[in-house]
Amino acid sequence: MGDWLTPVEWEALALSLKVASWSVAVSLPLALATAWALSRGRFPGRTLLNGVVHLPLILPPVVTGYLLLIAFGAQGPIGGVLQDVFGISVAFRWTGAVLAAAVMGFPLMVRAIRLSLDGVDRRMEAAARTLGAGPATVFATVTLPQLLPGMIAGAILSFAKGVGEFGATITFVANIPGETRTLSIAIYSFLQTPSGDAAAIRLTVIAVALSMAALVASELLARRASRRIKGFDA
């Protein structure tokens, strides 16, 4: 396979996997906290929070990327602080691609975790508390085992979204070879060149294979979670 892809194509594939992996890693804790708030929380603005979380699913990706550029650009309210205080720049860098992928995949992750959390048997949590278990122990020994398949499924879906992300990424971090040219952007770039069809086809095959693998894995985990929940109810 090493001879099948050119170094430029390998570079785009490796960058996409790197960006998608980091996007999942940085967003998973926040996704868990958000899903918990939406599932278990009762507070003013809960409906608004749910809408904001799922907004990237219905907004045009270019709009999401432009909003990220406004907020995290060098002159933006967040990006300016990061640049001036911490010397961190995300616009037009691979770290910005991570941010874009994380934002676009975040609703998928939150939804999967929330659905799994809604199915947790609270009677088991209550029983553990009556036996003297503290909140951390109840979460680690009762809630997390039932929640884990949903977390993994959400992470896989978010990872697949990160690998295939295009609109928000190219708007926020542009198309810089070796820095921000991910798999989807590389396919787009090859399609703009007269001799790039073969490379675009090769990368498209890889993108389809990765997406199908992610969907199959997510479905298998969802079924496993359903069986486990029914087993707990029995």
PDB file of C-alpha atoms in Angstrom, residues 6 18-19 29 31 42 67 69 93 109 116 119 135 153 159 165 169 187-188 198 204 213 222 227 233-234:
ATOM      1  CA  THR A   6       2.093   9.240  -3.053  1.00  0.00           C
ATOM      2  CA  LYS A  18      -4.133  13.156  13.611  1.00  0.00           C
ATOM      3  CA  VAL A  19      -6.742  15.923  13.512  1.00  0.00           C
ATOM      4  CA  PRO A  29     -14.760  15.225  28.514  1.00  0.00           C
ATOM      5  CA  ALA A  31     -19.277  16.076  25.625  1.00  0.00           C
ATOM      6  CA  ARG A  42     -32.989  20.628  35.396  1.00  0.00           C
ATOM      7  CA  LEU A  67     -17.819  31.960  13.029  1.00  0.00           C
ATOM      8  CA  LEU A  69     -12.549  32.464  12.225  1.00  0.00           C
ATOM      9  CA  ARG A  93      -2.856  25.875  11.666  1.00  0.00           C
ATOM     10  CA  MET A 109     -20.815  12.644  20.445  1.00  0.00           C
ATOM     11  CA  SER A 116     -26.854   5.919  26.476  1.00  0.00           C
ATOM     12  CA  GLY A 119     -30.936   4.284  29.335  1.00  0.00           C
ATOM     13  CA  PRO A 135     -21.026   9.707  43.910  1.00  0.00           C
ATOM     14  CA  ALA A 153     -19.943   4.925  19.702  1.00  0.00           C
ATOM     15  CA  PHE A 159     -13.778  10.632  14.697  1.00  0.00           C
ATOM     16  CA  GLU A 165     -14.739  17.359   7.658  1.00  0.00           C
ATOM     17  CA  THR A 169     -12.026  23.392   8.112  1.00  0.00           C
ATOM     18  CA  ILE A 187      -9.514  15.452  -2.615  1.00  0.00           C
ATOM     19  CA  TYR A 188     -10.903  18.885  -3.444  1.00  0.00           C
ATOM     20  CA  ALA A 198      -6.466   9.264  -9.938  1.00  0.00           C
ATOM     21  CA  THR A 204     -12.091   8.884  -1.926  1.00  0.00           C
ATOM     22  CA  ALA A 213     -15.960   1.096   9.198  1.00  0.00           C
ATOM     23  CA  ALA A 222     -25.236   0.520  19.901  1.00  0.00           C
ATOM     24  CA  ARG A 227     -28.503  -5.743  25.021  1.00  0.00           C
ATOM     25  CA  ASP A 233     -33.615  -4.550  33.389  1.00  0.00           C
ATOM     26  CA  ALA A 234     -34.243  -8.300  33.460  1.00  0.00           C
TER      27      ALA A 234
END
